[in-house]
C-alpha positions as YAML, in Angstrom:
chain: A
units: angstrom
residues:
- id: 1
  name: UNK
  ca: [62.80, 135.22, 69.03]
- id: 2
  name: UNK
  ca: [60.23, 135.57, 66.41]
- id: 3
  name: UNK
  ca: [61.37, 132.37, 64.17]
- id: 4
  name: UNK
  ca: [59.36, 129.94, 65.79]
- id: 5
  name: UNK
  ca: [55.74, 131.87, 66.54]
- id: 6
  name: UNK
  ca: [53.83, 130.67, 63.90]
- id: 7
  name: UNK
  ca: [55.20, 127.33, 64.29]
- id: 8
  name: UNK
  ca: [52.80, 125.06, 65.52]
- id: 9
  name: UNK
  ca: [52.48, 121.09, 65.97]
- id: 10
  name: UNK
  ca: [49.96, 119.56, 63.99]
- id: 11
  name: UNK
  ca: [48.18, 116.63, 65.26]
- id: 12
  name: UNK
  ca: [50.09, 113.51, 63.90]
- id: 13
  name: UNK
  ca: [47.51, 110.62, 65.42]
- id: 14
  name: UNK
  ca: [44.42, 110.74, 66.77]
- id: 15
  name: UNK
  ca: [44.82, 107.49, 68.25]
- id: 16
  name: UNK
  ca: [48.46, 108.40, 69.43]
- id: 17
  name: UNK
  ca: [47.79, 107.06, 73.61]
- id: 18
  name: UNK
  ca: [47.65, 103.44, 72.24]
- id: 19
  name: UNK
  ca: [51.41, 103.92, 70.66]
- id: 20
  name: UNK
  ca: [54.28, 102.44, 72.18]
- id: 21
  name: UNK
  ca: [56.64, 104.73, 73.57]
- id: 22
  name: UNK
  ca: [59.55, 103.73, 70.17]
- id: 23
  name: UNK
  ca: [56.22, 105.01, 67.74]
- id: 24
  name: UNK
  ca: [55.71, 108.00, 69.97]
- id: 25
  name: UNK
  ca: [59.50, 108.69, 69.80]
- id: 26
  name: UNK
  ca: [59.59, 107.93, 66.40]
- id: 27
  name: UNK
  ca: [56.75, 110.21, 65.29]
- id: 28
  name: UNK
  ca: [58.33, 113.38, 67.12]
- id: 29
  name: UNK
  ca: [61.43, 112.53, 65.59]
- id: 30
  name: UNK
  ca: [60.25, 112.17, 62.29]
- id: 31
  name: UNK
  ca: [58.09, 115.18, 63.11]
- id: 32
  name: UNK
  ca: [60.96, 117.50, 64.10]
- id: 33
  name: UNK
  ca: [63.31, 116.54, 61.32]
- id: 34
  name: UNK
  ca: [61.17, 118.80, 59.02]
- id: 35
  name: UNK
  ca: [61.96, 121.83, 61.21]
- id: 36
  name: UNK
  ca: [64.39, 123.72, 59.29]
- id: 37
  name: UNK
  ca: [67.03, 124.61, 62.53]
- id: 38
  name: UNK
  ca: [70.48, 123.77, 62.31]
- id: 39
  name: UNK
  ca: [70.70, 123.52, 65.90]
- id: 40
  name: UNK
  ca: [68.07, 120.69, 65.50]
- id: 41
  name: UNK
  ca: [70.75, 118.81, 64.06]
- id: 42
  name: UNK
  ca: [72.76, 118.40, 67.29]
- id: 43
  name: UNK
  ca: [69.54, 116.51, 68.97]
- id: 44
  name: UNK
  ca: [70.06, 112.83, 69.69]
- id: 45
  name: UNK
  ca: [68.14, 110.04, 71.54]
- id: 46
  name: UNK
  ca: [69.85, 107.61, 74.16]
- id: 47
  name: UNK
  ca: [69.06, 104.44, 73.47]
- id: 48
  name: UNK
  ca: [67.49, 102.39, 76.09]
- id: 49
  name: UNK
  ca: [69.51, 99.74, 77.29]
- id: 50
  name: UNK
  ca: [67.04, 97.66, 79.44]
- id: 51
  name: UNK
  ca: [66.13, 95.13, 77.01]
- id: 52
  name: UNK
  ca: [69.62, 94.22, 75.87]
- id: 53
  name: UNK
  ca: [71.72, 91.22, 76.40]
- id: 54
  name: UNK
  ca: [74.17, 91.37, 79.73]
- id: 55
  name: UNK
  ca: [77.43, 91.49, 76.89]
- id: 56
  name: UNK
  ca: [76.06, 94.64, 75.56]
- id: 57
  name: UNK
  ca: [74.87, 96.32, 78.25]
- id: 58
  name: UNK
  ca: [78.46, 95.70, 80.14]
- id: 59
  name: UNK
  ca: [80.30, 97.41, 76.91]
- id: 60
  name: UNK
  ca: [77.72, 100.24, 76.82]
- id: 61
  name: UNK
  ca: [78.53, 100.88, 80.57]
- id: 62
  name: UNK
  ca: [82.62, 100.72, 80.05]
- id: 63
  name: UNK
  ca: [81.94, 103.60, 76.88]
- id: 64
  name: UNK
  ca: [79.70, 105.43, 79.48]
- id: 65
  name: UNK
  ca: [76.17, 104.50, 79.39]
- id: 66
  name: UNK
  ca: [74.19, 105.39, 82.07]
- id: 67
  name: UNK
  ca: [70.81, 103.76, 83.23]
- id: 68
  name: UNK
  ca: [67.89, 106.11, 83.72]
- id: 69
  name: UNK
  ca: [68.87, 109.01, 81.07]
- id: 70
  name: UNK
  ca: [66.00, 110.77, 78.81]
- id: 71
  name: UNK
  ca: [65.40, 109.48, 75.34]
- id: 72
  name: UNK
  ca: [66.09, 112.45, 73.86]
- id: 73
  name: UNK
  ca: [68.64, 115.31, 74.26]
- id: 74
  name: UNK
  ca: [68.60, 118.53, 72.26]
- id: 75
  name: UNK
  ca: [72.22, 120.20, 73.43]
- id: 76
  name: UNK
  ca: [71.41, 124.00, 73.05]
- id: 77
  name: UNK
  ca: [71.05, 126.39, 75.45]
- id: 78
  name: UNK
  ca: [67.89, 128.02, 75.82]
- id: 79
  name: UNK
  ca: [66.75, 131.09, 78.44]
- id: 80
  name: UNK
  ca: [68.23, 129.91, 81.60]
- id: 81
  name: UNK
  ca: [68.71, 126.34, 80.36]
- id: 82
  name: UNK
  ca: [71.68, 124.80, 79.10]
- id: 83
  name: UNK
  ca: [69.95, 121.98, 77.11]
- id: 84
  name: UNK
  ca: [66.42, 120.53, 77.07]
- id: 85
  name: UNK
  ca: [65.59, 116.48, 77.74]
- id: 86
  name: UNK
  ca: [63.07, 114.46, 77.22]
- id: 87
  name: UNK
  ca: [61.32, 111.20, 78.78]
- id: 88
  name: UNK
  ca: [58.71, 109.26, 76.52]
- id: 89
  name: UNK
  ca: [56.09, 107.40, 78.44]
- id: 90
  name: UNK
  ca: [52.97, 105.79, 77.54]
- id: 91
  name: UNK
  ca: [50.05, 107.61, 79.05]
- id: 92
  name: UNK
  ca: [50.13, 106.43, 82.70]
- id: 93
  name: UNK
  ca: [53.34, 105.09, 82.85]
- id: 94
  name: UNK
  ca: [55.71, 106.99, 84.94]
- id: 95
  name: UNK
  ca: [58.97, 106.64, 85.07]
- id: 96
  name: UNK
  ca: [61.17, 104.69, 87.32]
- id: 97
  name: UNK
  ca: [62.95, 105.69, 90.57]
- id: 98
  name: UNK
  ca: [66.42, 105.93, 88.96]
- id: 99
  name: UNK
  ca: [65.09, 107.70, 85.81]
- id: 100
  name: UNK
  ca: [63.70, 110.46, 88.64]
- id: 101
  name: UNK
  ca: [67.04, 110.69, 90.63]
- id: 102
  name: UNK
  ca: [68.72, 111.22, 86.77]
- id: 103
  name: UNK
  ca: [65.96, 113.84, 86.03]
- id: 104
  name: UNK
  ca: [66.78, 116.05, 89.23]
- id: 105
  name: UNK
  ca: [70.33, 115.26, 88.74]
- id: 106
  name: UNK
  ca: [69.82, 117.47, 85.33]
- id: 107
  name: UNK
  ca: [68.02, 119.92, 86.14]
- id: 108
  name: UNK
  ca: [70.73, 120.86, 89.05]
- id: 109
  name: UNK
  ca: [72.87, 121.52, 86.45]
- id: 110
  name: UNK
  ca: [70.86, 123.46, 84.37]
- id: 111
  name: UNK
  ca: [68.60, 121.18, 81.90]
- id: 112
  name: UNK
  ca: [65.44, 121.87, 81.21]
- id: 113
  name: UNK
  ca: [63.90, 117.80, 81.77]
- id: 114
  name: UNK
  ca: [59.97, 116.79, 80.66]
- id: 115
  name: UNK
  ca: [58.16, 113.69, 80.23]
- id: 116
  name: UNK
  ca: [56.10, 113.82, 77.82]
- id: 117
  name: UNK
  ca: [53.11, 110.99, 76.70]
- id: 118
  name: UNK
  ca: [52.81, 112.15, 73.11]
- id: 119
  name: UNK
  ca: [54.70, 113.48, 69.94]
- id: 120
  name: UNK
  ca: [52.46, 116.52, 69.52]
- id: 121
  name: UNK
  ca: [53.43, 117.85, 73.56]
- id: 122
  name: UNK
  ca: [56.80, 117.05, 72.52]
- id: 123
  name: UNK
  ca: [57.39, 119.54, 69.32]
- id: 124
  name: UNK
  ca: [55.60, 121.72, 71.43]
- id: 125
  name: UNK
  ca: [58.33, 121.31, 74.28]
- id: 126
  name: UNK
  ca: [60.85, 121.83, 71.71]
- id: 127
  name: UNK
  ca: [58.97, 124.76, 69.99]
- id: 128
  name: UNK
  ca: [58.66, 127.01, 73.05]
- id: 129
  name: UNK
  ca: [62.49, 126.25, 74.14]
- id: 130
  name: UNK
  ca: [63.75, 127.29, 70.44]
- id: 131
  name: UNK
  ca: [61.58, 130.60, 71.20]
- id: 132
  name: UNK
  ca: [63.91, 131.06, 74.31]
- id: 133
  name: UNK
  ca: [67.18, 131.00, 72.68]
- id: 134
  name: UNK
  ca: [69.17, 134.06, 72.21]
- id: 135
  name: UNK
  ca: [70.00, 135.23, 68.62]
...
């Protein structure tokens, strides 16, 4: 697909290792919302439950929340893919034990699953798996 070759990330921060993972999210986010793709409009993040009060996080679990998901989800399927994730970390944090058994979990049923320390590698990510997508 030729829509997406000269699309290219530009550099949003050149002090972007010192963001918290919620700026680096936020930066891709705000970032990819100026590609023009419908399909971009079926992406949405998961929000992370960890810091939330034991009354919330019990009714996000009985609507289906699940511990350890990526923070972002673009559902479109992509060469062999059937959707792409993605994990924010800080550089050199890596992510937990149960956010590793989710990640293989997806990608044994066909999603494409990164994590990703800034917003630049991530509208990269997202720019090479729009390339793969069948017209």
């Amino acid at each position: 697909m030729t829509r997406y070759r000269n699309i290219r990330a530009v550099p949003l921060a050149s002090s972007e290792s010192q963001l918290s993972e919620h700026q680096i999210q936020a930066a891709f986010v705000k970032a990819i919302n100026q590609i023009p793709d419908p399909c971009l409009q079926t992406a949405f993040a998961i929000p992370n439950a960890a810091k939330r009060s034991f009354t919330l996080m019990n009714s996000l679990r009985a609507e289906g929340f699940r511990t350890g998901m990526p923070d972002w989800c673009l559902p479109v399927p992509a060469g062999p893919y059937n959707c792409l994730w993605i994990e924010f970390k800080v550089p050199k944090k890596k992510p937990t034990p149960e956010q590793l058994a989710v990640h293989d979990q997806l990608r044994k049923v066909g999603g494409l699953v990164y994590v990703l320390t800034s917003a630049d590698a991530a509208i990269e990510v997202v720019l090479s798996y729009l390339r793969q997508r069948a017209v």
